[in-house]
Each structure stands twice: as structure tokens, then as C-alpha cells.
Amino acid sequence: MSIGPLDDETIEKYRKAGEVLRTVMDESAEMVEPGVTHLEVAEHAEERIRELADGCAFPANISINEEASHASPGRDDDTVFGEDMVCLDLGVHVDGYIADSAVTIDLSGNTELVESAEEALDAALDMVEAGAHTGKIGAEIEDVIRGYGYTPVLNLSGHGVEQWDAHTDPTIPNRGADRGVELEVGDVVAIEPFATDGTGKVTEGSKNEIYSLVNDRSVRDRMSRQLLDEVREKYKLLPFAARWFDGGRSEMAIRRLEQQGVLRGYPVLKEEEGAMVGQAEHTVIVTEDGYENLTE
């Protein structure tokens, strides 16, 4: 049965993406323990997603402590987990239709911070229905997190997902807002509260491992042209990791394409005071009688 503008085939692709994501998230989260490298977990998650679905909607994000998003290990990264707050954010696509989910694995002893994000997500989901105002959902997220004595990350938000596009409208803020839109039947949205014991603002760090195609045009350099052809064929507009390509020349080509404005880089986002960040996320389809959770 169709849901709003989504036909049966599209819905089944979203459901398949969510089913694969649940499986891979459970496997990958169990791997997170002291002594294991970030790269081991990322590569396991990405390889399993490719085995079970059409591909990754974005590289495995493994954000540690003050990191909130866009953290993914490099090709030779040997960083291991310690007594960390670990946010694991994974995305799966089936024919470009995306499921996006995140969990926080706490190895640092800050369980209430994690609980605040999880409870905020549950409260937000309770509000999801056709006609629900995104600003009011954000107010509920903010109320729950502040009720724990923490602060929502105010300049990060939930988002819609569409075919080959992991971040579309509508925006689901992590704070109350008068401006916003009402959810409609057939909207597919990823709701993701971020909670912190800091100021509630993230800024860009210097590390950058994730890129996407933003300006598809011809380029002269042969290596850059070959890499761009591969991006177009395999990833289209979805983000990819530099380590997914052979090293050396490919890294030079990526840098050159970024300088030319063909590719966009996504620097790691960090809490501006270096405070801890916890995250929780599910992707849902808004239905006539509420919602269907794709990733729970």
C-alpha cells in the first residue's frame, strides 16, 4: 500500500535499507570496546552494508567525546577506543533510498548524557504524525535534554532523506522554534537529538575524511577526471570517504577537485568547548496514522 506520494516499491526499498541498518548497527556497536581500532569498526560496518544492500549512504561516522559528526577514520588510522563517549552513525541505501541511524556507546561513565539523547528521541517520535510542527518537535527535544541538566546541540538538526540525498527538507531542530513546517504523509525524516554538557554549539575542526560531489563539471587533469567518473558512477551525490579510493594519486585528485569546487569536504564537527556529545537517531516514514520506524 502506498503512503502519500511514496509507492509500494519505494517504501519497500526504504524498509530494506532500514532492515539492513538495524542488523549492521547491532553488529558494529558490539565491536566498540577498548583496544579495538576505529578503522576496524568502520570497515566492518561498511563492508557488511555493501554485502546486504546497494551501498553506504555515507561513510561510517565514529565520533569520539567532543566530536559530533563527520568523524571517520583515515586509511591508516590506528586510533583505538579507550574510555570514550562513542557515537556511531551509519547510513544504508537501496537504489538510493536511505535509512540513517545513530547510537551512542558510552565507555566514559557518562550514562545520563546518553540517556538524555535517547529520551529526547523517544519524546520526539511520540509527536510524529501528519500535521506535527517541526518547531514543536524541536521544543520537546530541548525540554527533555535540559530536564537532564544538559544542552541540546543547537546548530545540528534532524533532516529529511530522499533518493540519493541524505540531507533534505524538512529540518527537525533540536530546540524550540516558531519557524518550521508541518510534517506530511510520506515524509521520510531522520530525527537526531544531540546532547552535550557544553554550550550547545559545534564548530569545524581541521580533520577531513568525507567528501561529496557538489558541482559536476568537466575537469582537465586525467587523474581528477578518472576519480570524478568513479564518484559519479558509484556514489552520485552521496558522501564518500577518501580511504575508499587507492591512496597517493587519488588523495591528490580529491584535494584538487575540492580546490576547484567540484567536491565538498566535510570537516569533523566538534563541541566548541571540548565538551562531551551524545547522539541518538532513527529514520521514520510519516503515515496517515502516525509513523513507521525504519531503523528500530
XYZ file of C-alpha atoms in Angstrom:
296
model
C 0.000 0.000 0.000
C 1.323 3.442 -0.900
C 1.996 6.102 1.741
C 1.232 9.569 0.420
C 3.471 10.145 -2.627
C 5.556 7.009 -1.885
C 4.601 3.988 -3.982
C 4.910 0.389 -2.808
C 8.267 -0.195 -4.499
C 9.828 2.890 -2.938
C 8.520 2.002 0.527
C 9.981 -1.492 0.277
C 13.377 -0.035 -0.646
C 13.274 2.223 2.412
C 12.263 -0.761 4.558
C 15.074 -2.910 3.177
C 17.586 -0.132 3.916
C 16.269 0.106 7.468
C 16.375 -3.662 7.978
C 19.999 -3.848 6.861
C 20.902 -0.872 9.024
C 19.425 -2.480 12.141
C 21.495 -5.619 11.545
C 24.755 -3.822 10.832
C 24.295 -1.324 13.670
C 23.856 -4.133 16.193
C 26.955 -5.943 14.923
C 29.097 -2.820 14.790
C 28.046 -1.439 18.171
C 29.036 -4.744 19.802
C 32.559 -4.313 18.411
C 33.109 -0.985 20.177
C 35.304 -1.719 23.188
C 38.690 -0.596 24.494
C 41.590 -1.693 22.300
C 39.607 -2.060 19.077
C 40.517 0.417 16.344
C 38.048 2.877 14.862
C 39.024 1.617 11.415
C 38.101 -1.985 12.272
C 34.573 -0.951 13.215
C 34.152 1.390 10.241
C 35.383 -1.156 7.718
C 33.229 -3.917 9.204
C 30.127 -1.726 9.040
C 30.786 -0.532 5.503
C 31.656 -3.997 4.163
C 28.526 -5.522 5.696
C 26.342 -2.751 4.291
C 27.754 -3.397 0.823
C 27.102 -7.131 1.245
C 23.479 -6.715 2.322
C 22.324 -3.579 0.461
C 23.283 -1.434 -2.505
C 25.808 0.627 -0.569
C 26.606 3.104 2.178
C 24.571 6.287 2.273
C 27.680 7.902 3.780
C 30.921 6.695 5.399
C 30.665 5.242 8.889
C 30.809 8.147 11.336
C 32.613 7.305 14.582
C 32.601 10.418 16.731
C 34.531 10.426 19.993
C 33.895 12.561 23.088
C 33.657 16.187 21.872
C 33.155 15.165 18.225
C 29.569 15.374 16.997
C 29.638 14.453 13.314
C 31.706 13.785 10.165
C 34.406 11.845 12.052
C 35.512 8.828 10.041
C 38.891 7.080 10.258
C 41.506 7.556 7.568
C 43.150 4.799 5.574
C 45.996 4.155 8.022
C 44.231 5.295 11.205
C 45.271 3.092 14.127
C 43.346 5.003 16.829
C 41.805 2.640 19.381
C 38.811 3.082 21.639
C 39.543 3.954 25.253
C 37.310 5.339 27.988
C 35.382 7.330 25.399
C 31.915 8.521 24.518
C 31.433 6.862 21.120
C 28.715 7.976 18.684
C 28.229 5.506 15.826
C 26.234 6.920 12.894
C 25.565 4.667 9.892
C 23.619 5.040 6.653
C 22.372 2.463 4.148
C 20.863 2.923 0.708
C 18.855 0.639 -1.547
C 18.656 2.129 -5.054
C 19.466 5.480 -3.441
C 16.682 5.299 -0.829
C 18.257 5.950 2.551
C 17.972 4.856 6.149
C 20.068 6.746 8.719
C 20.540 5.843 12.373
C 22.899 6.550 15.268
C 23.607 5.159 18.722
C 25.987 6.221 21.470
C 28.122 3.603 23.184
C 29.341 5.033 26.474
C 32.739 3.799 27.672
C 33.320 7.008 29.645
C 30.874 6.710 32.541
C 28.528 9.473 31.345
C 25.394 7.358 31.112
C 22.938 10.175 31.839
C 24.167 12.194 28.877
C 23.419 9.251 26.615
C 20.038 8.725 28.277
C 19.106 12.362 27.680
C 19.608 11.996 23.923
C 17.754 8.673 23.836
C 14.831 10.005 25.880
C 14.678 13.109 23.708
C 14.456 10.920 20.606
C 11.651 8.848 22.152
C 9.764 12.020 23.084
C 10.193 13.430 19.586
C 8.952 10.215 17.992
C 5.866 10.305 20.189
C 4.974 13.593 18.472
C 5.489 12.448 14.896
C 2.320 12.474 12.821
C 0.960 14.279 9.805
C 0.405 17.895 10.813
C 3.009 17.893 13.604
C 5.035 21.128 13.555
C 8.795 20.618 13.342
C 9.426 23.518 15.728
C 7.272 21.882 18.387
C 9.107 18.589 17.953
C 12.326 20.547 18.485
C 10.877 22.114 21.646
C 10.160 18.637 23.036
C 13.729 17.537 22.289
C 15.090 20.631 24.021
C 12.831 20.223 27.075
C 13.901 16.625 27.656
C 17.621 17.300 27.297
C 17.513 20.402 29.515
C 15.492 18.406 32.023
C 18.550 16.203 32.460
C 20.691 19.286 33.050
C 22.317 19.178 29.608
C 22.122 21.335 26.500
C 20.943 20.314 23.023
C 23.409 20.965 20.221
C 21.601 23.901 18.705
C 23.327 24.129 15.323
C 22.756 20.491 14.374
C 19.372 19.103 13.406
C 17.401 16.218 12.021
C 16.508 16.190 8.341
C 14.595 14.634 5.532
C 16.053 11.897 3.333
C 15.236 11.352 -0.344
C 16.654 9.237 -3.141
C 20.400 9.904 -3.414
C 20.153 12.804 -0.948
C 20.875 12.183 2.744
C 20.026 15.716 3.919
C 16.882 17.351 2.592
C 13.928 19.257 3.992
C 12.204 19.227 6.372
C 14.649 20.252 9.088
C 13.878 18.886 12.561
C 15.584 21.279 15.011
C 16.966 20.267 18.394
C 15.404 23.329 20.010
C 12.022 25.016 20.049
C 11.352 27.201 17.017
C 8.406 29.252 15.808
C 9.519 28.783 12.238
C 9.174 25.376 10.671
C 6.774 23.240 8.701
C 4.101 20.669 9.369
C 5.016 17.061 8.595
C 3.120 15.457 5.745
C 2.146 11.870 4.971
C 5.019 10.318 3.016
C 7.757 12.475 4.540
C 10.833 10.399 5.387
C 12.759 12.059 8.198
C 15.779 11.272 10.351
C 15.326 12.687 13.843
C 18.618 13.006 15.738
C 18.902 14.766 19.085
C 22.435 15.697 20.173
C 23.028 16.394 23.861
C 26.119 17.957 25.438
C 27.432 19.139 28.775
C 28.908 22.142 26.945
C 27.465 25.294 25.397
C 25.428 23.541 22.728
C 27.346 24.688 19.669
C 29.658 22.798 17.329
C 32.424 24.225 15.164
C 34.538 22.775 12.369
C 37.777 21.006 13.215
C 40.742 20.522 10.907
C 40.334 16.814 10.110
C 38.508 15.955 6.893
C 37.927 12.444 5.542
C 34.452 12.747 3.972
C 33.570 14.379 0.627
C 30.689 14.613 -1.831
C 30.094 15.806 -5.377
C 28.538 19.278 -5.417
C 29.451 20.767 -8.829
C 29.548 18.207 -11.622
C 31.539 19.659 -14.478
C 34.382 18.741 -16.790
C 37.957 18.792 -15.483
C 41.233 18.704 -17.401
C 43.513 16.674 -15.169
C 43.396 12.965 -16.100
C 43.596 11.593 -12.538
C 40.935 14.020 -11.345
C 38.735 13.087 -14.291
C 39.062 9.374 -13.577
C 38.242 9.841 -9.902
C 35.276 12.062 -10.745
C 33.937 9.435 -13.154
C 34.115 6.854 -10.373
C 32.330 9.158 -7.921
C 29.552 9.792 -10.450
C 29.094 6.077 -11.122
C 29.324 4.697 -7.580
C 28.146 7.438 -5.242
C 26.339 10.089 -7.296
C 25.602 12.854 -4.729
C 26.133 10.693 -1.642
C 29.138 11.351 0.618
C 32.170 9.077 0.330
C 35.426 8.534 2.224
C 38.838 9.349 0.786
C 40.035 5.927 2.003
C 37.572 4.217 -0.359
C 39.969 5.071 -3.191
C 43.547 3.946 -3.716
C 45.994 6.199 -1.870
C 48.628 8.523 -3.274
C 47.345 9.991 -6.521
C 43.693 9.692 -5.543
C 44.290 11.863 -2.477
C 45.917 14.482 -4.708
C 42.965 14.291 -7.105
C 40.474 14.716 -4.253
C 42.313 17.781 -2.977
C 42.450 19.257 -6.469
C 38.723 18.668 -7.044
C 37.926 20.227 -3.686
C 40.018 23.289 -4.539
C 38.139 23.586 -7.847
C 34.775 23.461 -6.080
C 33.779 20.139 -7.655
C 33.879 18.247 -4.362
C 32.876 19.475 -0.928
C 34.748 18.358 2.157
C 33.029 17.758 5.498
C 35.346 18.681 8.385
C 34.773 16.970 11.711
C 32.306 18.947 13.838
C 33.335 19.401 17.476
C 31.686 20.887 20.545
C 33.274 24.325 20.784
C 34.354 23.932 24.438
C 35.589 20.360 24.021
C 32.608 19.006 25.990
C 31.081 15.538 25.605
C 28.395 14.920 22.966
C 25.840 12.099 22.871
C 23.509 11.303 19.969
C 20.510 9.121 19.131
C 18.786 8.818 15.755
C 16.070 6.947 13.873
C 14.599 7.305 10.383
C 10.807 7.196 10.080
C 8.124 7.455 7.409
C 5.208 9.707 8.334
C 1.987 7.745 7.796
C -1.708 8.549 7.925
C -1.944 7.181 11.473
C 1.446 8.254 12.865
C 4.749 6.903 11.638
C 6.679 3.774 10.713
C 10.130 3.472 12.291
C 12.509 2.086 9.680
C 15.565 1.674 11.898
C 14.273 0.454 15.277
